[in-house]
N, CA, C and O atoms as a GROMACS GRO file, in nm:
protein
  472
    1MET      N    1   5.276   0.995   3.384
    1MET     CA    2   5.179   0.991   3.227
    1MET      C    3   5.067   0.880   3.266
    1MET      O    4   5.081   0.777   3.332
    2GLY      N    5   4.912   0.953   3.182
    2GLY     CA    6   4.832   0.832   3.204
    2GLY      C    7   4.862   0.683   3.073
    2GLY      O    8   4.925   0.668   2.968
    3LYS      N    9   4.778   0.603   3.158
    3LYS     CA   10   4.739   0.502   3.103
    3LYS      C   11   4.676   0.487   3.018
    3LYS      O   12   4.566   0.543   3.022
    4ARG      N   13   4.712   0.401   2.886
    4ARG     CA   14   4.615   0.364   2.773
    4ARG      C   15   4.488   0.302   2.760
    4ARG      O   16   4.501   0.181   2.738
    5LYS      N   17   4.350   0.346   2.767
    5LYS     CA   18   4.280   0.242   2.759
    5LYS      C   19   4.224   0.142   2.707
    5LYS      O   20   4.202   0.148   2.586
    6ASN      N   21   4.185   0.022   2.782
    6ASN     CA   22   4.228  -0.132   2.702
    6ASN      C   23   4.083  -0.103   2.612
    6ASN      O   24   3.985  -0.054   2.670
    7PRO      N   25   4.080  -0.129   2.498
    7PRO     CA   26   3.972  -0.140   2.397
    7PRO      C   27   3.859  -0.290   2.480
    7PRO      O   28   3.753  -0.310   2.419
    8VAL      N   29   3.874  -0.345   2.555
    8VAL     CA   30   3.804  -0.435   2.608
    8VAL      C   31   3.686  -0.387   2.703
    8VAL      O   32   3.576  -0.433   2.733
    9MET      N   33   3.774  -0.246   2.746
    9MET     CA   34   3.726  -0.168   2.874
    9MET      C   35   3.612  -0.076   2.833
    9MET      O   36   3.529  -0.030   2.912
   10LYS      N   37   3.616  -0.057   2.722
   10LYS     CA   38   3.515   0.038   2.661
   10LYS      C   39   3.381   0.001   2.674
   10LYS      O   40   3.332  -0.108   2.643
   11PRO      N   41   3.319   0.106   2.727
   11PRO     CA   42   3.119   0.049   2.726
   11PRO      C   43   3.058  -0.013   2.625
   11PRO      O   44   3.083   0.016   2.508
   12GLN      N   45   2.974  -0.105   2.659
   12GLN     CA   46   2.919  -0.112   2.516
   12GLN      C   47   2.765  -0.089   2.495
   12GLN      O   48   2.681  -0.120   2.580
   13VAL      N   49   2.736  -0.032   2.373
   13VAL     CA   50   2.661   0.079   2.340
   13VAL      C   51   2.560  -0.013   2.301
   13VAL      O   52   2.606  -0.096   2.224
   14GLU      N   53   2.437  -0.029   2.326
   14GLU     CA   54   2.311  -0.114   2.269
   14GLU      C   55   2.279  -0.035   2.158
   14GLU      O   56   2.268   0.087   2.146
   15LYS      N   57   2.264  -0.147   2.062
   15LYS     CA   58   2.215  -0.093   1.904
   15LYS      C   59   2.050  -0.109   1.934
   15LYS      O   60   1.974  -0.188   1.989
   16LYS      N   61   2.048  -0.002   1.874
   16LYS     CA   62   1.847   0.035   1.856
   16LYS      C   63   1.822  -0.052   1.702
   16LYS      O   64   1.881  -0.048   1.594
   17ASP      N   65   1.726  -0.117   1.744
   17ASP     CA   66   1.640  -0.210   1.658
   17ASP      C   67   1.580  -0.078   1.515
   17ASP      O   68   1.528   0.028   1.550
   18LYS      N   69   1.595  -0.105   1.401
   18LYS     CA   70   1.574  -0.013   1.296
   18LYS      C   71   1.437   0.016   1.309
   18LYS      O   72   1.415  -0.075   1.388
   19LYS      N   73   1.299   0.085   1.291
   19LYS     CA   74   1.170   0.087   1.299
   19LYS      C   75   1.134   0.055   1.118
   19LYS      O   76   1.203   0.108   1.030
   20VAL      N   77   1.046  -0.015   1.094
   20VAL     CA   78   1.039  -0.057   0.980
   20VAL      C   79   0.905   0.002   0.918
   20VAL      O   80   0.816  -0.046   0.989
   21LEU      N   81   0.851   0.076   0.828
   21LEU     CA   82   0.714   0.136   0.774
   21LEU      C   83   0.696  -0.012   0.699
   21LEU      O   84   0.764  -0.099   0.644
   22PRO      N   85   0.548   0.020   0.737
   22PRO     CA   86   0.449  -0.084   0.669
   22PRO      C   87   0.440  -0.070   0.557
   22PRO      O   88   0.433   0.048   0.521
   23LYS      N   89   0.434  -0.177   0.449
   23LYS     CA   90   0.447  -0.169   0.292
   23LYS      C   91   0.318  -0.184   0.269
   23LYS      O   92   0.263  -0.099   0.200
   24THR      N   93   0.221  -0.324   0.334
   24THR     CA   94   0.095  -0.283   0.278
   24THR      C   95   0.005  -0.284   0.443
   24THR      O   96   0.040  -0.288   0.561
   25PHE      N   97  -0.101  -0.279   0.383
   25PHE     CA   98  -0.203  -0.223   0.482
   25PHE      C   99  -0.372  -0.288   0.471
   25PHE      O  100  -0.378  -0.340   0.360
   26PRO      N  101  -0.482  -0.301   0.529
   26PRO     CA  102  -0.601  -0.334   0.526
   26PRO      C  103  -0.640  -0.279   0.420
   26PRO      O  104  -0.600  -0.164   0.402
   27CYS      N  105  -0.714  -0.332   0.332
   27CYS     CA  106  -0.822  -0.237   0.247
   27CYS      C  107  -0.946  -0.203   0.334
   27CYS      O  108  -0.985  -0.271   0.429
   28LEU      N  109  -0.994  -0.104   0.293
   28LEU     CA  110  -1.138   0.029   0.344
   28LEU      C  111  -1.279  -0.034   0.259
   28LEU      O  112  -1.392   0.016   0.255
   29PHE      N  113  -1.239  -0.138   0.205
   29PHE     CA  114  -1.364  -0.219   0.088
   29PHE      C  115  -1.411  -0.300   0.146
   29PHE      O  116  -1.516  -0.307   0.209
   30CYS      N  117  -1.303  -0.391   0.121
   30CYS     CA  118  -1.329  -0.539   0.120
   30CYS      C  119  -1.351  -0.568   0.241
   30CYS      O  120  -1.458  -0.584   0.299
   31ASN      N  121  -1.219  -0.576   0.288
   31ASN     CA  122  -1.166  -0.644   0.434
   31ASN      C  123  -1.149  -0.741   0.419
   31ASN      O  124  -1.211  -0.814   0.497
   32ALA      N  125  -1.063  -0.806   0.320
   32ALA     CA  126  -1.056  -0.945   0.320
   32ALA      C  127  -0.974  -0.982   0.417
   32ALA      O  128  -0.883  -0.912   0.460
   33MET      N  129  -1.006  -1.118   0.463
   33MET     CA  130  -0.954  -1.186   0.523
   33MET      C  131  -0.831  -1.216   0.509
   33MET      O  132  -0.767  -1.230   0.613
   34ASN      N  133  -0.778  -1.230   0.411
   34ASN     CA  134  -0.604  -1.262   0.415
   34ASN      C  135  -0.553  -1.140   0.508
   34ASN      O  136  -0.633  -1.048   0.527
   35PRO      N  137  -0.449  -1.135   0.557
   35PRO     CA  138  -0.394  -0.992   0.609
   35PRO      C  139  -0.327  -0.937   0.504
   35PRO      O  140  -0.286  -0.997   0.405
   36ASP      N  141  -0.310  -0.761   0.543
   36ASP     CA  142  -0.270  -0.666   0.457
   36ASP      C  143  -0.293  -0.657   0.303
   36ASP      O  144  -0.216  -0.585   0.240
   37PRO      N  145  -0.356  -0.699   0.262
   37PRO     CA  146  -0.455  -0.766   0.071
   37PRO      C  147  -0.376  -0.607   0.030
   37PRO      O  148  -0.324  -0.621  -0.081
   38VAL      N  149  -0.356  -0.486   0.076
   38VAL     CA  150  -0.329  -0.363  -0.024
   38VAL      C  151  -0.185  -0.338  -0.010
   38VAL      O  152  -0.138  -0.325   0.102
   39SER      N  153  -0.096  -0.329  -0.138
   39SER     CA  154  -0.034  -0.275  -0.152
   39SER      C  155   0.025  -0.158  -0.237
   39SER      O  156  -0.033  -0.115  -0.337
   40VAL      N  157   0.161  -0.102  -0.186
   40VAL     CA  158   0.172   0.031  -0.223
   40VAL      C  159   0.286   0.013  -0.296
   40VAL      O  160   0.370  -0.072  -0.266
   41LYS      N  161   0.298   0.094  -0.401
   41LYS     CA  162   0.424   0.090  -0.517
   41LYS      C  163   0.488   0.257  -0.560
   41LYS      O  164   0.417   0.323  -0.637
   42LEU      N  165   0.596   0.310  -0.519
   42LEU     CA  166   0.623   0.383  -0.488
   42LEU      C  167   0.698   0.375  -0.629
   42LEU      O  168   0.753   0.275  -0.674
   43ASN      N  169   0.686   0.546  -0.710
   43ASN     CA  170   0.764   0.548  -0.834
   43ASN      C  171   0.847   0.723  -0.826
   43ASN      O  172   0.792   0.831  -0.847
   44LYS      N  173   0.938   0.707  -0.803
   44LYS     CA  174   1.005   0.806  -0.723
   44LYS      C  175   1.012   0.927  -0.813
   44LYS      O  176   0.969   1.042  -0.799
   45LYS      N  177   1.110   0.842  -0.952
   45LYS     CA  178   1.152   0.906  -1.098
   45LYS      C  179   1.040   1.019  -1.094
   45LYS      O  180   1.045   1.132  -1.045
   46ALA      N  181   0.916   0.940  -1.176
   46ALA     CA  182   0.762   0.960  -1.211
   46ALA      C  183   0.730   1.046  -1.073
   46ALA      O  184   0.663   1.147  -1.093
   47GLY      N  185   0.752   1.032  -0.999
   47GLY     CA  186   0.624   1.075  -0.883
   47GLY      C  187   0.491   1.031  -0.864
   47GLY      O  188   0.386   1.096  -0.862
   48ILE      N  189   0.513   0.912  -0.852
   48ILE     CA  190   0.323   0.874  -0.857
   48ILE      C  191   0.383   0.736  -0.756
   48ILE      O  192   0.483   0.664  -0.765
   49GLY      N  193   0.262   0.742  -0.653
   49GLY     CA  194   0.243   0.639  -0.562
   49GLY      C  195   0.096   0.519  -0.596
   49GLY      O  196  -0.021   0.526  -0.559
   50GLU      N  197   0.144   0.452  -0.650
   50GLU     CA  198  -0.029   0.358  -0.649
   50GLU      C  199  -0.039   0.263  -0.525
   50GLU      O  200   0.046   0.194  -0.468
   51LEU      N  201  -0.145   0.280  -0.508
   51LEU     CA  202  -0.168   0.180  -0.405
   51LEU      C  203  -0.307   0.058  -0.523
   51LEU      O  204  -0.394   0.076  -0.608
   52MET      N  205  -0.248  -0.050  -0.453
   52MET     CA  206  -0.332  -0.178  -0.451
   52MET      C  207  -0.390  -0.265  -0.441
   52MET      O  208  -0.315  -0.362  -0.453
   53CYS      N  209  -0.578  -0.322  -0.409
   53CYS     CA  210  -0.566  -0.417  -0.306
   53CYS      C  211  -0.617  -0.546  -0.415
   53CYS      O  212  -0.698  -0.561  -0.507
   54ASN      N  213  -0.504  -0.636  -0.331
   54ASN     CA  214  -0.507  -0.793  -0.420
   54ASN      C  215  -0.638  -0.860  -0.407
   54ASN      O  216  -0.642  -0.968  -0.466
   55ALA      N  217  -0.735  -0.829  -0.352
   55ALA     CA  218  -0.854  -0.881  -0.294
   55ALA      C  219  -0.941  -0.838  -0.361
   55ALA      O  220  -0.953  -0.926  -0.447
   56CYS      N  221  -1.006  -0.770  -0.381
   56CYS     CA  222  -1.074  -0.648  -0.479
   56CYS      C  223  -1.087  -0.553  -0.580
   56CYS      O  224  -1.184  -0.489  -0.621
   57GLY      N  225  -0.928  -0.560  -0.626
   57GLY     CA  226  -0.885  -0.488  -0.720
   57GLY      C  227  -0.893  -0.340  -0.711
   57GLY      O  228  -0.873  -0.268  -0.809
   58GLU      N  229  -0.918  -0.305  -0.615
   58GLU     CA  230  -0.946  -0.149  -0.579
   58GLU      C  231  -0.791  -0.074  -0.663
   58GLU      O  232  -0.699  -0.134  -0.718
   59ARG      N  233  -0.807   0.044  -0.648
   59ARG     CA  234  -0.696   0.145  -0.685
   59ARG      C  235  -0.718   0.250  -0.685
   59ARG      O  236  -0.821   0.316  -0.700
   60PHE      N  237  -0.544   0.292  -0.652
   60PHE     CA  238  -0.544   0.462  -0.593
   60PHE      C  239  -0.376   0.500  -0.645
   60PHE      O  240  -0.270   0.439  -0.634
   61GLN      N  241  -0.407   0.613  -0.696
   61GLN     CA  242  -0.273   0.694  -0.734
   61GLN      C  243  -0.273   0.822  -0.731
   61GLN      O  244  -0.326   0.892  -0.817
   62THR      N  245  -0.204   0.869  -0.615
   62THR     CA  246  -0.145   0.976  -0.614
   62THR      C  247   0.001   1.090  -0.637
   62THR      O  248   0.112   1.069  -0.686
   63GLY      N  249  -0.040   1.174  -0.597
   63GLY     CA  250   0.172   1.253  -0.645
   63GLY      C  251   0.227   1.208  -0.513
   63GLY      O  252   0.155   1.186  -0.416
   64ILE      N  253   0.360   1.196  -0.513
   64ILE     CA  254   0.440   1.211  -0.429
   64ILE      C  255   0.568   1.281  -0.430
   64ILE      O  256   0.580   1.354  -0.528
   65ASN      N  257   0.684   1.280  -0.336
   65ASN     CA  258   0.783   1.337  -0.350
   65ASN      C  259   0.906   1.257  -0.275
   65ASN      O  260   0.880   1.165  -0.197
   66TYR      N  261   1.007   1.287  -0.296
   66TYR     CA  262   1.141   1.212  -0.241
   66TYR      C  263   1.156   1.211  -0.114
   66TYR      O  264   1.261   1.188  -0.053
   67LEU      N  265   1.013   1.244  -0.055
   67LEU     CA  266   1.040   1.201   0.148
   67LEU      C  267   0.915   1.154   0.116
   67LEU      O  268   0.842   1.188   0.210
   68SER      N  269   0.848   1.092   0.032
   68SER     CA  270   0.686   0.990   0.056
   68SER      C  271   0.752   0.867   0.098
   68SER      O  272   0.871   0.833   0.098
   69ALA      N  273   0.630   0.801   0.137
   69ALA     CA  274   0.691   0.661   0.195
   69ALA      C  275   0.518   0.613   0.160
   69ALA      O  276   0.425   0.686   0.126
   70ALA      N  277   0.523   0.473   0.183
   70ALA     CA  278   0.410   0.384   0.167
   70ALA      C  279   0.294   0.440   0.246
   70ALA      O  280   0.183   0.462   0.197
   71VAL      N  281   0.333   0.462   0.384
   71VAL     CA  282   0.240   0.523   0.458
   71VAL      C  283   0.154   0.624   0.379
   71VAL      O  284   0.039   0.621   0.335
   72ASP      N  285   0.252   0.711   0.378
   72ASP     CA  286   0.160   0.863   0.299
   72ASP      C  287   0.038   0.836   0.210
   72ASP      O  288  -0.080   0.862   0.234
   73VAL      N  289   0.111   0.757   0.065
   73VAL     CA  290  -0.027   0.712  -0.002
   73VAL      C  291  -0.159   0.675   0.033
   73VAL      O  292  -0.273   0.713   0.006
   74TYR      N  293  -0.080   0.550   0.136
   74TYR     CA  294  -0.212   0.493   0.202
   74TYR      C  295  -0.296   0.601   0.295
   74TYR      O  296  -0.418   0.588   0.302
   75SER      N  297  -0.245   0.684   0.351
   75SER     CA  298  -0.327   0.808   0.402
   75SER      C  299  -0.385   0.891   0.308
   75SER      O  300  -0.502   0.927   0.315
   76ASP      N  301  -0.312   0.920   0.227
   76ASP     CA  302  -0.379   1.017   0.130
   76ASP      C  303  -0.526   0.935   0.097
   76ASP      O  304  -0.637   0.973   0.133
   77TRP      N  305  -0.496   0.812   0.019
   77TRP     CA  306  -0.618   0.723   0.000
   77TRP      C  307  -0.730   0.755   0.145
   77TRP      O  308  -0.830   0.824   0.122
   78ILE      N  309  -0.718   0.724   0.230
   78ILE     CA  310  -0.787   0.739   0.347
   78ILE      C  311  -0.855   0.895   0.335
   78ILE      O  312  -0.970   0.919   0.370
   79ASP      N  313  -0.801   0.952   0.304
   79ASP     CA  314  -0.826   1.136   0.330
   79ASP      C  315  -0.924   1.140   0.169
   79ASP      O  316  -1.036   1.191   0.162
   80ALA      N  317  -0.873   1.094   0.085
   80ALA     CA  318  -0.972   1.057  -0.044
   80ALA      C  319  -1.139   1.039  -0.010
   80ALA      O  320  -1.242   1.090  -0.054
   81CYS      N  321  -1.103   0.925   0.106
   81CYS     CA  322  -1.223   0.825   0.104
   81CYS      C  323  -1.341   0.898   0.174
   81CYS      O  324  -1.463   0.890   0.164
   82ASP      N  325  -1.238   0.986   0.265
   82ASP     CA  326  -1.333   1.100   0.366
   82ASP      C  327  -1.422   1.132   0.308
   82ASP      O  328  -1.542   1.116   0.334
   83ALA      N  329  -1.348   1.201   0.183
   83ALA     CA  330  -1.391   1.358   0.142
   83ALA      C  331  -1.506   1.323   0.019
   83ALA      O  332  -1.593   1.393  -0.032
   84VAL      N  333  -1.461   1.169  -0.008
   84VAL     CA  334  -1.576   1.179  -0.112
   84VAL      C  335  -1.663   1.148   0.000
   84VAL      O  336  -1.743   1.242  -0.002
   85ALA      N  337  -1.698   1.066   0.103
   85ALA     CA  338  -1.775   1.042   0.199
   85ALA      C  339  -1.861   1.127   0.203
   85ALA      O  340  -1.981   1.113   0.180
   86LYS      N  341  -1.781   1.258   0.244
   86LYS     CA  342  -1.885   1.353   0.318
   86LYS      C  343  -1.926   1.431   0.208
   86LYS      O  344  -2.012   1.511   0.245
   87GLU      N  345  -1.899   1.439   0.083
   87GLU     CA  346  -1.979   1.498  -0.081
   87GLU      C  347  -2.102   1.427  -0.012
   87GLU      O  348  -2.184   1.480   0.063
   88ALA      N  349  -2.098   1.273  -0.061
   88ALA     CA  350  -2.178   1.175  -0.064
   88ALA      C  351  -2.315   1.182   0.036
   88ALA      O  352  -2.433   1.162   0.008
   89ALA      N  353  -2.244   1.224   0.180
   89ALA     CA  354  -2.320   1.287   0.269
   89ALA      C  355  -2.407   1.394   0.278
   89ALA      O  356  -2.524   1.382   0.316
   90ASP      N  357  -2.354   1.504   0.242
   90ASP     CA  358  -2.398   1.661   0.209
   90ASP      C  359  -2.508   1.598   0.113
   90ASP      O  360  -2.627   1.585   0.144
   91ALA      N  361  -2.440   1.551  -0.035
   91ALA     CA  362  -2.530   1.524  -0.114
   91ALA      C  363  -2.686   1.482  -0.117
   91ALA      O  364  -2.779   1.528  -0.183
   92ALA      N  365  -2.682   1.373  -0.020
   92ALA     CA  366  -2.758   1.325   0.033
   92ALA      C  367  -2.890   1.422   0.176
   92ALA      O  368  -3.008   1.434   0.206
   93GLY      N  369  -2.782   1.455   0.207
   93GLY     CA  370  -2.868   1.566   0.283
   93GLY      C  371  -2.958   1.659   0.220
   93GLY      O  372  -3.078   1.661   0.248
   94ASP      N  373  -2.902   1.738   0.132
   94ASP     CA  374  -2.969   1.836   0.030
   94ASP      C  375  -3.073   1.752  -0.027
   94ASP      O  376  -3.187   1.793  -0.047
   95GLY      N  377  -3.022   1.595  -0.061
   95GLY     CA  378  -3.178   1.545  -0.193
   95GLY      C  379  -3.294   1.521  -0.109
   95GLY      O  380  -3.407   1.527  -0.159
   96GLU      N  381  -3.272   1.485   0.052
   96GLU     CA  382  -3.399   1.452   0.077
   96GLU      C  383  -3.473   1.546   0.172
   96GLU      O  384  -3.501   1.529   0.291
   97ASP      N  385  -3.507   1.686   0.065
   97ASP     CA  386  -3.556   1.785   0.099
   97ASP      C  387  -3.659   1.754  -0.005
   97ASP      O  388  -3.778   1.769   0.020
   98SER      N  389  -3.607   1.704  -0.141
   98SER     CA  390  -3.682   1.704  -0.252
   98SER      C  391  -3.746   1.577  -0.219
   98SER      O  392  -3.869   1.580  -0.220
   99CYS      N  393  -3.690   1.465  -0.191
   99CYS     CA  394  -3.799   1.330  -0.163
   99CYS      C  395  -3.882   1.333  -0.087
   99CYS      O  396  -3.872   1.379   0.026
  100GLN      N  397  -4.017   1.267  -0.153
  100GLN     CA  398  -4.145   1.255  -0.040
  100GLN      C  399  -4.142   1.148   0.016
  100GLN      O  400  -4.191   1.134   0.128
  101ASP      N  401  -4.080   1.041  -0.057
  101ASP     CA  402  -4.081   0.898   0.013
  101ASP      C  403  -3.934   0.829   0.105
  101ASP      O  404  -3.819   0.846   0.062
  102GLN      N  405  -3.963   0.758   0.225
  102GLN     CA  406  -3.843   0.737   0.255
  102GLN      C  407  -3.764   0.605   0.182
  102GLN      O  408  -3.707   0.517   0.247
  103GLU      N  409  -3.772   0.609   0.071
  103GLU     CA  410  -3.697   0.483   0.006
  103GLU      C  411  -3.594   0.577  -0.069
  103GLU      O  412  -3.481   0.534  -0.096
  104CYS      N  413  -3.631   0.701  -0.104
  104CYS     CA  414  -3.504   0.776  -0.223
  104CYS      C  415  -3.373   0.837  -0.115
  104CYS      O  416  -3.269   0.888  -0.159
  105ALA      N  417  -3.410   0.814   0.053
  105ALA     CA  418  -3.327   0.929   0.080
  105ALA      C  419  -3.270   0.798   0.150
  105ALA      O  420  -3.192   0.854   0.227
  106GLY      N  421  -3.259   0.688   0.172
  106GLY     CA  422  -3.174   0.600   0.221
  106GLY      C  423  -3.133   0.452   0.112
  106GLY      O  424  -3.150   0.330   0.112
  107SER      N  425  -3.062   0.569   0.020
  107SER     CA  426  -3.051   0.452  -0.121
  107SER      C  427  -2.940   0.343  -0.127
  107SER      O  428  -2.932   0.234  -0.184
  108GLY      N  429  -2.849   0.423  -0.039
  108GLY     CA  430  -2.754   0.323   0.013
  108GLY      C  431  -2.650   0.347  -0.161
  108GLY      O  432  -2.589   0.246  -0.195
  109ASP      N  433  -2.641   0.420  -0.216
  109ASP     CA  434  -2.535   0.426  -0.364
  109ASP      C  435  -2.424   0.505  -0.331
  109ASP      O  436  -2.354   0.537  -0.428
  110SER      N  437  -2.381   0.553  -0.196
  110SER     CA  438  -2.239   0.635  -0.196
  110SER      C  439  -2.147   0.540  -0.187
  110SER      O  440  -2.046   0.578  -0.128
  111GLU      N  441  -2.146   0.427  -0.225
  111GLU     CA  442  -1.992   0.368  -0.183
  111GLU      C  443  -1.999   0.309  -0.342
  111GLU      O  444  -1.883   0.288  -0.377
  112ARG      N  445  -2.104   0.272  -0.462
  112ARG     CA  446  -2.100   0.281  -0.578
  112ARG      C  447  -2.044   0.430  -0.653
  112ARG      O  448  -1.991   0.452  -0.762
  113GLU      N  449  -2.074   0.497  -0.563
  113GLU     CA  450  -2.070   0.648  -0.618
  113GLU      C  451  -1.966   0.691  -0.625
  113GLU      O  452  -1.921   0.767  -0.711
  114PHE      N  453  -1.895   0.627  -0.496
  114PHE     CA  454  -1.757   0.690  -0.489
  114PHE      C  455  -1.639   0.579  -0.564
  114PHE      O  456  -1.526   0.627  -0.574
  115ARG      N  457  -1.656   0.449  -0.611
  115ARG     CA  458  -1.595   0.380  -0.678
  115ARG      C  459  -1.580   0.397  -0.835
  115ARG      O  460  -1.489   0.357  -0.908
  116ASN      N  461  -1.721   0.481  -0.874
  116ASN     CA  462  -1.710   0.467  -0.977
  116ASN      C  463  -1.646   0.654  -1.011
  116ASN      O  464  -1.664   0.704  -1.122
  117ARG      N  465  -1.589   0.717  -0.917
  117ARG     CA  466  -1.519   0.825  -0.893
  117ARG      C  467  -1.398   0.834  -0.925
  117ARG      O  468  -1.338   0.931  -0.971
  118TRP      N  469  -1.352   0.704  -0.893
  118TRP     CA  470  -1.197   0.637  -0.906
  118TRP      C  471  -1.179   0.539  -1.006
  118TRP      O  472  -1.068   0.487  -1.022
   0.00000   0.00000   0.00000
């Protein structure tokens, strides 16, 4: 007959560290000196993810589902910023033909236009 194994003799299994996703991120607009000024709050009952910069007050809201995390809201914000910047660049590219002087083409209002949209 076989001998019972002693519990002390069991091989020790190393515990893996759980990787936690961040809930604070750097701001795209103010690049504040304090680390990670943007915080994300998820309201899964209402299906809304809200992002807010503690330094400049920039806000963004997007729809979420039960699988969404704070990183998803931040990435939606980045995608929305890229889309608006691309629209502004396309509009500025179309407007260069109608402008006669160089000052009109490089007015630099794209950031103001983006902030007013959100």
